[in-house]
Amino acid sequence: MPEPSGAGSADQYANLPSGMTICFRDHGDKDAPAILLVAGLGEDLTFWSGSFVGSLVSRGFRVVAIDNRDAGRSTFVAAPPPGLWRQLTGRPRGDAYALADMAQDALGVLDHLGIGRAHLVGRSMGGMIAQTVAATAPERTLSLTSVYSTTGARKVGQPALSTIRLLAAPPARTRTAAVRAHLRLTRHVAGVGHPIDDAAEAAVAARGWDRSAGDPAAGTARQIQAIQRSGDRTAQLRRITAPTLVIHGDRDLLVSPSGGAATVRAIRSAQHVVVPGMGHHIPEALVGPVTTYISQHAHRVGEGGSHVRIS
């Protein structure tokens, strides 16, 4: 799938006070209401397809997509990654960062761009990061859209055993192996209603490998322990006051639909959209419907000063 072209689609960098450098791309009219896109576990910003970003831009939004730390061209943390046993047993290392740190990275990009308030859109782990921003920085949050994400509670949102087996496979160490692993996992979790486009997904995985500024396997492992260190965030989610939309497929084998349902229960007045046949993936066939849900939700909230400059 093509990426948006023209001004604003090139990689840019925000050097944050924390020492992190976060890569981002900035699309659309700079005076339009801002949407911040936060990608999932092990994903870089290009996992938001060109058609997805373009659809939101065409609906009147400025769209900022970021590489989370330990992904893409953002900083890869120097700390050793947790071993497989720590990941499987949920025992993060003492030097692990948390979702709160990743939320500060996202806010740092908004600070860098002078964006006072934004509509937050995150998927999977990115949904957890967006939830954390909404809970801890309500003054910066116009709205929240959480896509196939969860609360961190152990009894909800857990992957299927078949998915755990795939995730426990040895990490890819070459570009070819990374593409094969991505195709294998995506075929498994994409849902029954929307078969994946193998060629498009292979291109996504290859581009992600090529853009990585560090070891993708180590980065993903550190992101996993960030989720684990953050634990059950249900009480934190109860503090969210921003208008919230929760989107989840009914065939998600990576984050069980129970995670979306728990998110709705935790956030007062959250709206819930369950997409039939959708798994843990946004295929081209669902770009239109999903971006329609997001844009209608954001437009209902209104601009509310999203492009107000901050000092």
mmCIF file of C-alpha atoms in Angstrom:
data_model
loop_
_atom_site.group_PDB
_atom_site.id
_atom_site.type_symbol
_atom_site.label_atom_id
_atom_site.label_comp_id
_atom_site.label_asym_id
_atom_site.label_seq_id
_atom_site.Cartn_x
_atom_site.Cartn_y
_atom_site.Cartn_z
ATOM 1 C CA MET A 1 0.000 0.000 0.000
ATOM 2 C CA PRO A 2 1.457 3.388 -0.917
ATOM 3 C CA GLU A 3 2.448 5.871 1.711
ATOM 4 C CA PRO A 4 1.189 9.459 1.532
ATOM 5 C CA SER A 5 3.453 11.582 -0.615
ATOM 6 C CA GLY A 6 4.359 15.227 -0.604
ATOM 7 C CA ALA A 7 5.339 17.655 2.113
ATOM 8 C CA GLY A 8 5.064 16.351 5.624
ATOM 9 C CA SER A 9 5.497 12.656 4.835
ATOM 10 C CA ALA A 10 9.245 12.528 5.487
ATOM 11 C CA ASP A 11 10.748 11.281 8.729
ATOM 12 C CA GLN A 12 11.271 14.037 11.298
ATOM 13 C CA TYR A 13 12.745 13.839 14.794
ATOM 14 C CA ALA A 14 11.935 15.217 18.221
ATOM 15 C CA ASN A 15 14.819 15.238 20.711
ATOM 16 C CA LEU A 16 13.162 14.992 24.114
ATOM 17 C CA PRO A 17 14.439 16.098 27.549
ATOM 18 C CA SER A 18 14.399 12.434 28.610
ATOM 19 C CA GLY A 19 17.158 11.680 26.115
ATOM 20 C CA MET A 20 14.806 9.840 23.770
ATOM 21 C CA THR A 21 14.716 10.776 20.104
ATOM 22 C CA ILE A 22 11.291 10.017 18.654
ATOM 23 C CA CYS A 23 10.797 9.781 14.906
ATOM 24 C CA PHE A 24 7.495 11.011 13.491
ATOM 25 C CA ARG A 25 5.743 11.976 10.276
ATOM 26 C CA ASP A 26 3.406 14.953 10.042
ATOM 27 C CA HIS A 27 0.668 14.902 7.385
ATOM 28 C CA GLY A 28 -1.980 17.387 6.311
ATOM 29 C CA ASP A 29 -2.944 20.966 7.075
ATOM 30 C CA LYS A 30 -1.009 22.230 10.090
ATOM 31 C CA ASP A 31 -4.028 24.300 11.184
ATOM 32 C CA ALA A 32 -6.393 21.306 11.151
ATOM 33 C CA PRO A 33 -7.362 19.403 14.319
ATOM 34 C CA ALA A 34 -4.547 16.989 15.150
ATOM 35 C CA ILE A 35 -4.784 13.210 15.370
ATOM 36 C CA LEU A 36 -1.861 11.384 16.975
ATOM 37 C CA LEU A 37 -1.450 7.799 15.731
ATOM 38 C CA VAL A 38 0.319 5.407 18.115
ATOM 39 C CA ALA A 39 1.300 2.021 16.682
ATOM 40 C CA GLY A 40 1.302 -1.373 18.347
ATOM 41 C CA LEU A 41 3.859 -3.813 19.674
ATOM 42 C CA GLY A 42 6.920 -4.023 17.451
ATOM 43 C CA GLU A 43 5.329 -1.816 14.799
ATOM 44 C CA ASP A 44 6.804 1.301 13.268
ATOM 45 C CA LEU A 45 4.785 4.256 12.024
ATOM 46 C CA THR A 46 4.502 2.838 8.485
ATOM 47 C CA PHE A 47 2.236 0.070 9.804
ATOM 48 C CA TRP A 48 -0.454 2.744 9.534
ATOM 49 C CA SER A 49 -1.054 2.318 5.814
ATOM 50 C CA GLY A 50 -0.911 5.192 3.385
ATOM 51 C CA SER A 51 -4.604 4.801 2.668
ATOM 52 C CA PHE A 52 -5.412 4.917 6.404
ATOM 53 C CA VAL A 53 -3.441 8.122 6.952
ATOM 54 C CA GLY A 54 -4.706 9.614 3.694
ATOM 55 C CA SER A 55 -8.310 8.894 4.609
ATOM 56 C CA LEU A 56 -7.985 10.813 7.874
ATOM 57 C CA VAL A 57 -6.210 13.722 6.157
ATOM 58 C CA SER A 58 -8.964 13.892 3.527
ATOM 59 C CA ARG A 59 -11.526 14.101 6.330
ATOM 60 C CA GLY A 60 -9.981 17.308 7.625
ATOM 61 C CA PHE A 61 -7.317 16.255 10.111
ATOM 62 C CA ARG A 62 -3.639 16.863 10.633
ATOM 63 C CA VAL A 63 -2.213 13.368 11.212
ATOM 64 C CA VAL A 64 0.968 12.814 13.223
ATOM 65 C CA ALA A 65 2.275 9.233 13.353
ATOM 66 C CA ILE A 66 5.143 8.246 15.649
ATOM 67 C CA ASP A 67 7.684 5.485 16.012
ATOM 68 C CA ASN A 68 7.509 4.378 19.638
ATOM 69 C CA ARG A 69 10.817 4.003 21.464
ATOM 70 C CA ASP A 70 12.436 0.668 20.524
ATOM 71 C CA ALA A 71 10.780 0.729 17.098
ATOM 72 C CA GLY A 72 11.462 2.228 13.698
ATOM 73 C CA ARG A 73 13.886 5.125 13.726
ATOM 74 C CA SER A 74 13.284 6.214 17.308
ATOM 75 C CA THR A 75 15.782 5.566 20.099
ATOM 76 C CA PHE A 76 16.476 1.924 20.899
ATOM 77 C CA VAL A 77 17.078 1.680 24.627
ATOM 78 C CA ALA A 78 20.510 0.444 25.737
ATOM 79 C CA ALA A 79 19.201 -1.815 28.523
ATOM 80 C CA PRO A 80 19.344 -5.569 27.822
ATOM 81 C CA PRO A 81 16.030 -7.083 26.722
ATOM 82 C CA PRO A 82 14.216 -9.528 29.006
ATOM 83 C CA GLY A 83 14.695 -13.204 28.239
ATOM 84 C CA LEU A 84 11.857 -15.390 26.988
ATOM 85 C CA TRP A 85 11.262 -16.824 30.478
ATOM 86 C CA ARG A 86 10.782 -13.343 31.954
ATOM 87 C CA GLN A 87 8.365 -12.476 29.160
ATOM 88 C CA LEU A 88 6.327 -15.671 29.574
ATOM 89 C CA THR A 89 6.143 -15.320 33.358
ATOM 90 C CA GLY A 90 5.555 -11.560 33.391
ATOM 91 C CA ARG A 91 8.670 -10.716 35.418
ATOM 92 C CA PRO A 92 10.172 -7.517 33.944
ATOM 93 C CA ARG A 93 13.761 -6.551 34.616
ATOM 94 C CA GLY A 94 14.423 -3.872 37.222
ATOM 95 C CA ASP A 95 15.517 -1.404 34.552
ATOM 96 C CA ALA A 96 12.348 -1.817 32.457
ATOM 97 C CA TYR A 97 10.521 1.280 31.300
ATOM 98 C CA ALA A 98 6.723 1.473 31.517
ATOM 99 C CA LEU A 99 3.822 2.566 29.347
ATOM 100 C CA ALA A 100 3.886 5.856 31.261
ATOM 101 C CA ASP A 101 7.350 6.539 29.820
ATOM 102 C CA MET A 102 6.089 5.812 26.309
ATOM 103 C CA ALA A 103 3.138 8.132 26.935
ATOM 104 C CA GLN A 104 5.626 10.877 27.830
ATOM 105 C CA ASP A 105 7.387 10.216 24.510
ATOM 106 C CA ALA A 106 4.098 10.799 22.678
ATOM 107 C CA LEU A 107 3.438 14.003 24.604
ATOM 108 C CA GLY A 108 6.995 15.088 23.851
ATOM 109 C CA VAL A 109 6.273 14.934 20.122
ATOM 110 C CA LEU A 110 3.158 17.067 20.602
ATOM 111 C CA ASP A 111 5.281 19.527 22.612
ATOM 112 C CA HIS A 112 7.885 19.567 19.831
ATOM 113 C CA LEU A 113 5.191 20.423 17.282
ATOM 114 C CA GLY A 114 3.490 22.970 19.528
ATOM 115 C CA ILE A 115 0.227 21.004 19.543
ATOM 116 C CA GLY A 116 -1.719 21.750 22.682
ATOM 117 C CA ARG A 117 -4.447 19.113 22.389
ATOM 118 C CA ALA A 118 -4.909 16.145 20.087
ATOM 119 C CA HIS A 119 -7.267 13.323 19.244
ATOM 120 C CA LEU A 120 -5.449 10.159 20.348
ATOM 121 C CA VAL A 121 -5.710 6.989 18.250
ATOM 122 C CA GLY A 122 -3.774 3.911 19.303
ATOM 123 C CA ARG A 123 -3.964 0.266 18.377
ATOM 124 C CA SER A 124 -3.013 -2.702 20.543
ATOM 125 C CA MET A 125 -0.054 -1.554 22.680
ATOM 126 C CA GLY A 126 -0.515 1.863 21.088
ATOM 127 C CA GLY A 127 -4.033 1.848 22.501
ATOM 128 C CA MET A 128 -2.558 1.278 25.953
ATOM 129 C CA ILE A 129 -0.187 4.218 25.449
ATOM 130 C CA ALA A 130 -3.010 6.445 24.207
ATOM 131 C CA GLN A 131 -5.143 5.399 27.187
ATOM 132 C CA THR A 132 -2.273 6.362 29.495
ATOM 133 C CA VAL A 133 -1.966 9.811 27.903
ATOM 134 C CA ALA A 134 -5.724 10.356 28.209
ATOM 135 C CA ALA A 135 -5.675 9.302 31.884
ATOM 136 C CA THR A 136 -2.611 11.289 32.934
ATOM 137 C CA ALA A 137 -2.832 14.341 30.662
ATOM 138 C CA PRO A 138 -6.548 15.086 30.199
ATOM 139 C CA GLU A 139 -5.739 18.690 29.340
ATOM 140 C CA ARG A 140 -3.889 17.460 26.230
ATOM 141 C CA THR A 141 -6.586 15.012 25.095
ATOM 142 C CA LEU A 142 -9.457 15.974 22.810
ATOM 143 C CA SER A 143 -10.683 12.415 22.343
ATOM 144 C CA LEU A 144 -9.457 8.838 22.604
ATOM 145 C CA THR A 145 -9.922 5.976 20.159
ATOM 146 C CA SER A 146 -8.614 2.642 21.458
ATOM 147 C CA VAL A 147 -8.364 -0.016 18.748
ATOM 148 C CA TYR A 148 -8.120 -3.728 19.684
ATOM 149 C CA SER A 149 -6.482 -2.930 23.000
ATOM 150 C CA THR A 150 -7.059 -3.807 26.657
ATOM 151 C CA THR A 151 -6.770 -2.695 30.278
ATOM 152 C CA GLY A 152 -3.824 -4.805 31.403
ATOM 153 C CA ALA A 153 -6.015 -6.905 33.715
ATOM 154 C CA ARG A 154 -4.859 -10.526 33.538
ATOM 155 C CA LYS A 155 -8.319 -12.033 33.160
ATOM 156 C CA VAL A 156 -9.162 -10.115 29.974
ATOM 157 C CA GLY A 157 -7.568 -9.443 26.608
ATOM 158 C CA GLN A 158 -5.273 -12.452 26.696
ATOM 159 C CA PRO A 159 -3.971 -14.048 23.473
ATOM 160 C CA ALA A 160 -5.140 -17.455 22.365
ATOM 161 C CA LEU A 161 -2.823 -20.371 23.146
ATOM 162 C CA SER A 162 -2.224 -20.836 19.416
ATOM 163 C CA THR A 163 -1.024 -17.228 19.235
ATOM 164 C CA ILE A 164 1.260 -17.611 22.251
ATOM 165 C CA ARG A 165 2.968 -20.523 20.507
ATOM 166 C CA LEU A 166 3.656 -18.333 17.459
ATOM 167 C CA LEU A 167 4.935 -15.477 19.605
ATOM 168 C CA ALA A 168 7.298 -17.828 21.457
ATOM 169 C CA ALA A 169 9.132 -18.757 18.246
ATOM 170 C CA PRO A 170 12.788 -17.671 17.969
ATOM 171 C CA PRO A 171 13.013 -14.041 16.797
ATOM 172 C CA ALA A 172 13.805 -13.248 13.190
ATOM 173 C CA ARG A 173 17.407 -12.290 12.571
ATOM 174 C CA THR A 174 17.226 -11.503 8.846
ATOM 175 C CA ARG A 175 14.937 -9.420 6.625
ATOM 176 C CA THR A 176 13.604 -12.528 4.883
ATOM 177 C CA ALA A 177 12.868 -14.262 8.178
ATOM 178 C CA ALA A 178 11.136 -11.131 9.494
ATOM 179 C CA VAL A 179 8.841 -11.016 6.466
ATOM 180 C CA ARG A 180 7.977 -14.693 6.840
ATOM 181 C CA ALA A 181 7.287 -14.321 10.554
ATOM 182 C CA HIS A 182 5.074 -11.285 9.962
ATOM 183 C CA LEU A 183 3.060 -13.114 7.308
ATOM 184 C CA ARG A 184 2.653 -16.186 9.519
ATOM 185 C CA LEU A 185 1.438 -14.168 12.515
ATOM 186 C CA THR A 186 -0.749 -11.789 10.511
ATOM 187 C CA ARG A 187 -2.489 -14.630 8.679
ATOM 188 C CA HIS A 188 -3.232 -16.161 12.072
ATOM 189 C CA VAL A 189 -4.591 -13.072 13.838
ATOM 190 C CA ALA A 190 -6.238 -11.176 10.952
ATOM 191 C CA GLY A 191 -9.681 -12.706 11.448
ATOM 192 C CA VAL A 192 -11.922 -14.787 9.242
ATOM 193 C CA GLY A 193 -13.729 -12.004 7.416
ATOM 194 C CA HIS A 194 -10.799 -10.315 5.736
ATOM 195 C CA PRO A 195 -7.939 -12.425 4.290
ATOM 196 C CA ILE A 196 -4.651 -10.567 4.152
ATOM 197 C CA ASP A 197 -2.948 -9.319 1.002
ATOM 198 C CA ASP A 198 0.314 -11.272 1.153
ATOM 199 C CA ALA A 199 2.228 -8.926 -1.162
ATOM 200 C CA ALA A 200 1.126 -5.801 0.718
ATOM 201 C CA GLU A 201 1.906 -7.337 4.109
ATOM 202 C CA ALA A 202 5.316 -8.549 2.932
ATOM 203 C CA ALA A 203 6.080 -4.973 1.865
ATOM 204 C CA VAL A 204 4.969 -3.667 5.289
ATOM 205 C CA ALA A 205 7.267 -6.101 7.093
ATOM 206 C CA ALA A 206 10.226 -5.447 4.794
ATOM 207 C CA ARG A 207 9.844 -1.689 5.164
ATOM 208 C CA GLY A 208 9.648 -2.038 8.937
ATOM 209 C CA TRP A 209 12.852 -4.090 8.962
ATOM 210 C CA ASP A 210 14.639 -1.575 6.744
ATOM 211 C CA ARG A 211 13.581 1.390 8.909
ATOM 212 C CA SER A 212 14.697 -0.143 12.192
ATOM 213 C CA ALA A 213 17.402 1.828 13.981
ATOM 214 C CA GLY A 214 18.200 -1.095 16.274
ATOM 215 C CA ASP A 215 17.533 -4.758 16.970
ATOM 216 C CA PRO A 216 13.783 -5.259 16.343
ATOM 217 C CA ALA A 217 13.577 -8.439 18.456
ATOM 218 C CA ALA A 218 15.214 -6.778 21.459
ATOM 219 C CA GLY A 219 13.045 -3.695 21.041
ATOM 220 C CA THR A 220 9.842 -5.726 20.959
ATOM 221 C CA ALA A 221 10.922 -7.660 24.063
ATOM 222 C CA ARG A 222 11.493 -4.403 25.950
ATOM 223 C CA GLN A 223 8.068 -3.155 24.840
ATOM 224 C CA ILE A 224 6.468 -6.377 26.107
ATOM 225 C CA GLN A 225 7.982 -5.843 29.533
ATOM 226 C CA ALA A 226 6.758 -2.225 29.507
ATOM 227 C CA ILE A 227 3.231 -3.612 29.225
ATOM 228 C CA GLN A 228 3.947 -6.134 31.977
ATOM 229 C CA ARG A 229 5.537 -3.579 34.286
ATOM 230 C CA SER A 230 2.469 -1.342 33.915
ATOM 231 C CA GLY A 231 0.161 -4.117 35.117
ATOM 232 C CA ASP A 232 -3.592 -3.728 35.530
ATOM 233 C CA ARG A 233 -4.484 -0.152 34.564
ATOM 234 C CA THR A 234 -8.238 -0.422 35.159
ATOM 235 C CA ALA A 235 -8.209 2.077 38.035
ATOM 236 C CA GLN A 236 -6.203 4.514 35.899
ATOM 237 C CA LEU A 237 -8.648 4.161 32.999
ATOM 238 C CA ARG A 238 -11.527 5.098 35.303
ATOM 239 C CA ARG A 239 -9.993 8.579 35.473
ATOM 240 C CA ILE A 240 -10.352 9.170 31.720
ATOM 241 C CA THR A 241 -12.834 11.937 30.985
ATOM 242 C CA ALA A 242 -12.186 12.450 27.264
ATOM 243 C CA PRO A 243 -14.853 11.163 24.858
ATOM 244 C CA THR A 244 -13.747 7.599 24.120
ATOM 245 C CA LEU A 245 -14.392 5.151 21.295
ATOM 246 C CA VAL A 246 -13.343 1.505 21.612
ATOM 247 C CA ILE A 247 -13.045 -0.507 18.385
ATOM 248 C CA HIS A 248 -12.463 -4.258 18.477
ATOM 249 C CA GLY A 249 -12.962 -7.198 16.145
ATOM 250 C CA ASP A 250 -14.937 -10.205 17.271
ATOM 251 C CA ARG A 251 -12.266 -12.614 15.968
ATOM 252 C CA ASP A 252 -9.149 -11.219 17.634
ATOM 253 C CA LEU A 253 -6.721 -13.991 18.615
ATOM 254 C CA LEU A 254 -4.000 -11.647 19.904
ATOM 255 C CA VAL A 255 -5.972 -9.364 22.221
ATOM 256 C CA SER A 256 -9.184 -11.155 23.091
ATOM 257 C CA PRO A 257 -12.376 -9.105 22.531
ATOM 258 C CA SER A 258 -12.813 -9.293 26.302
ATOM 259 C CA GLY A 259 -10.051 -6.657 26.486
ATOM 260 C CA GLY A 260 -12.119 -4.194 24.489
ATOM 261 C CA ALA A 261 -15.208 -4.927 26.567
ATOM 262 C CA ALA A 262 -13.225 -4.357 29.786
ATOM 263 C CA THR A 263 -11.935 -1.052 28.417
ATOM 264 C CA VAL A 264 -15.501 0.089 27.766
ATOM 265 C CA ARG A 265 -16.537 -0.869 31.293
ATOM 266 C CA ALA A 266 -13.583 1.028 32.769
ATOM 267 C CA ILE A 267 -14.060 4.302 30.878
ATOM 268 C CA ARG A 268 -17.226 6.188 31.699
ATOM 269 C CA SER A 269 -19.509 6.789 28.683
ATOM 270 C CA ALA A 270 -17.129 5.008 26.259
ATOM 271 C CA GLN A 271 -18.709 3.948 22.983
ATOM 272 C CA HIS A 272 -18.097 0.388 21.750
ATOM 273 C CA VAL A 273 -17.873 -0.750 18.130
ATOM 274 C CA VAL A 274 -17.447 -4.487 17.509
ATOM 275 C CA VAL A 275 -16.479 -5.231 13.900
ATOM 276 C CA PRO A 276 -17.717 -8.640 12.686
ATOM 277 C CA GLY A 277 -15.021 -10.891 11.245
ATOM 278 C CA MET A 278 -12.202 -8.505 12.177
ATOM 279 C CA GLY A 279 -9.162 -9.801 14.002
ATOM 280 C CA HIS A 280 -6.002 -8.053 15.174
ATOM 281 C CA HIS A 281 -5.416 -6.281 11.887
ATOM 282 C CA ILE A 282 -6.800 -3.417 9.800
ATOM 283 C CA PRO A 283 -6.917 -4.741 6.221
ATOM 284 C CA GLU A 284 -7.541 -2.493 3.254
ATOM 285 C CA ALA A 285 -11.218 -3.488 3.205
ATOM 286 C CA LEU A 286 -11.664 -2.039 6.715
ATOM 287 C CA VAL A 287 -9.672 1.186 6.285
ATOM 288 C CA GLY A 288 -12.787 3.060 5.143
ATOM 289 C CA PRO A 289 -15.092 1.867 7.944
ATOM 290 C CA VAL A 290 -12.482 2.252 10.711
ATOM 291 C CA THR A 291 -11.385 5.736 9.645
ATOM 292 C CA THR A 292 -15.050 6.714 9.347
ATOM 293 C CA TYR A 293 -15.640 5.652 12.958
ATOM 294 C CA ILE A 294 -12.562 7.593 14.087
ATOM 295 C CA SER A 295 -13.326 10.759 12.132
ATOM 296 C CA GLN A 296 -16.997 10.861 13.121
ATOM 297 C CA HIS A 297 -16.004 10.417 16.760
ATOM 298 C CA ALA A 298 -13.400 13.180 16.550
ATOM 299 C CA HIS A 299 -15.645 15.569 14.632
ATOM 300 C CA ARG A 300 -18.371 15.147 17.252
ATOM 301 C CA VAL A 301 -15.899 16.368 19.850
ATOM 302 C CA GLY A 302 -14.877 19.346 17.742
ATOM 303 C CA GLU A 303 -11.570 21.100 17.324
ATOM 304 C CA GLY A 304 -11.395 22.505 20.838
ATOM 305 C CA GLY A 305 -8.026 24.233 20.370
ATOM 306 C CA SER A 306 -5.996 21.291 19.081
ATOM 307 C CA HIS A 307 -3.630 23.593 17.197
ATOM 308 C CA VAL A 308 -3.133 26.118 19.994
ATOM 309 C CA ARG A 309 0.576 26.721 20.362
ATOM 310 C CA ILE A 310 2.103 25.779 23.693
ATOM 311 C CA SER A 311 5.159 27.285 25.340
#
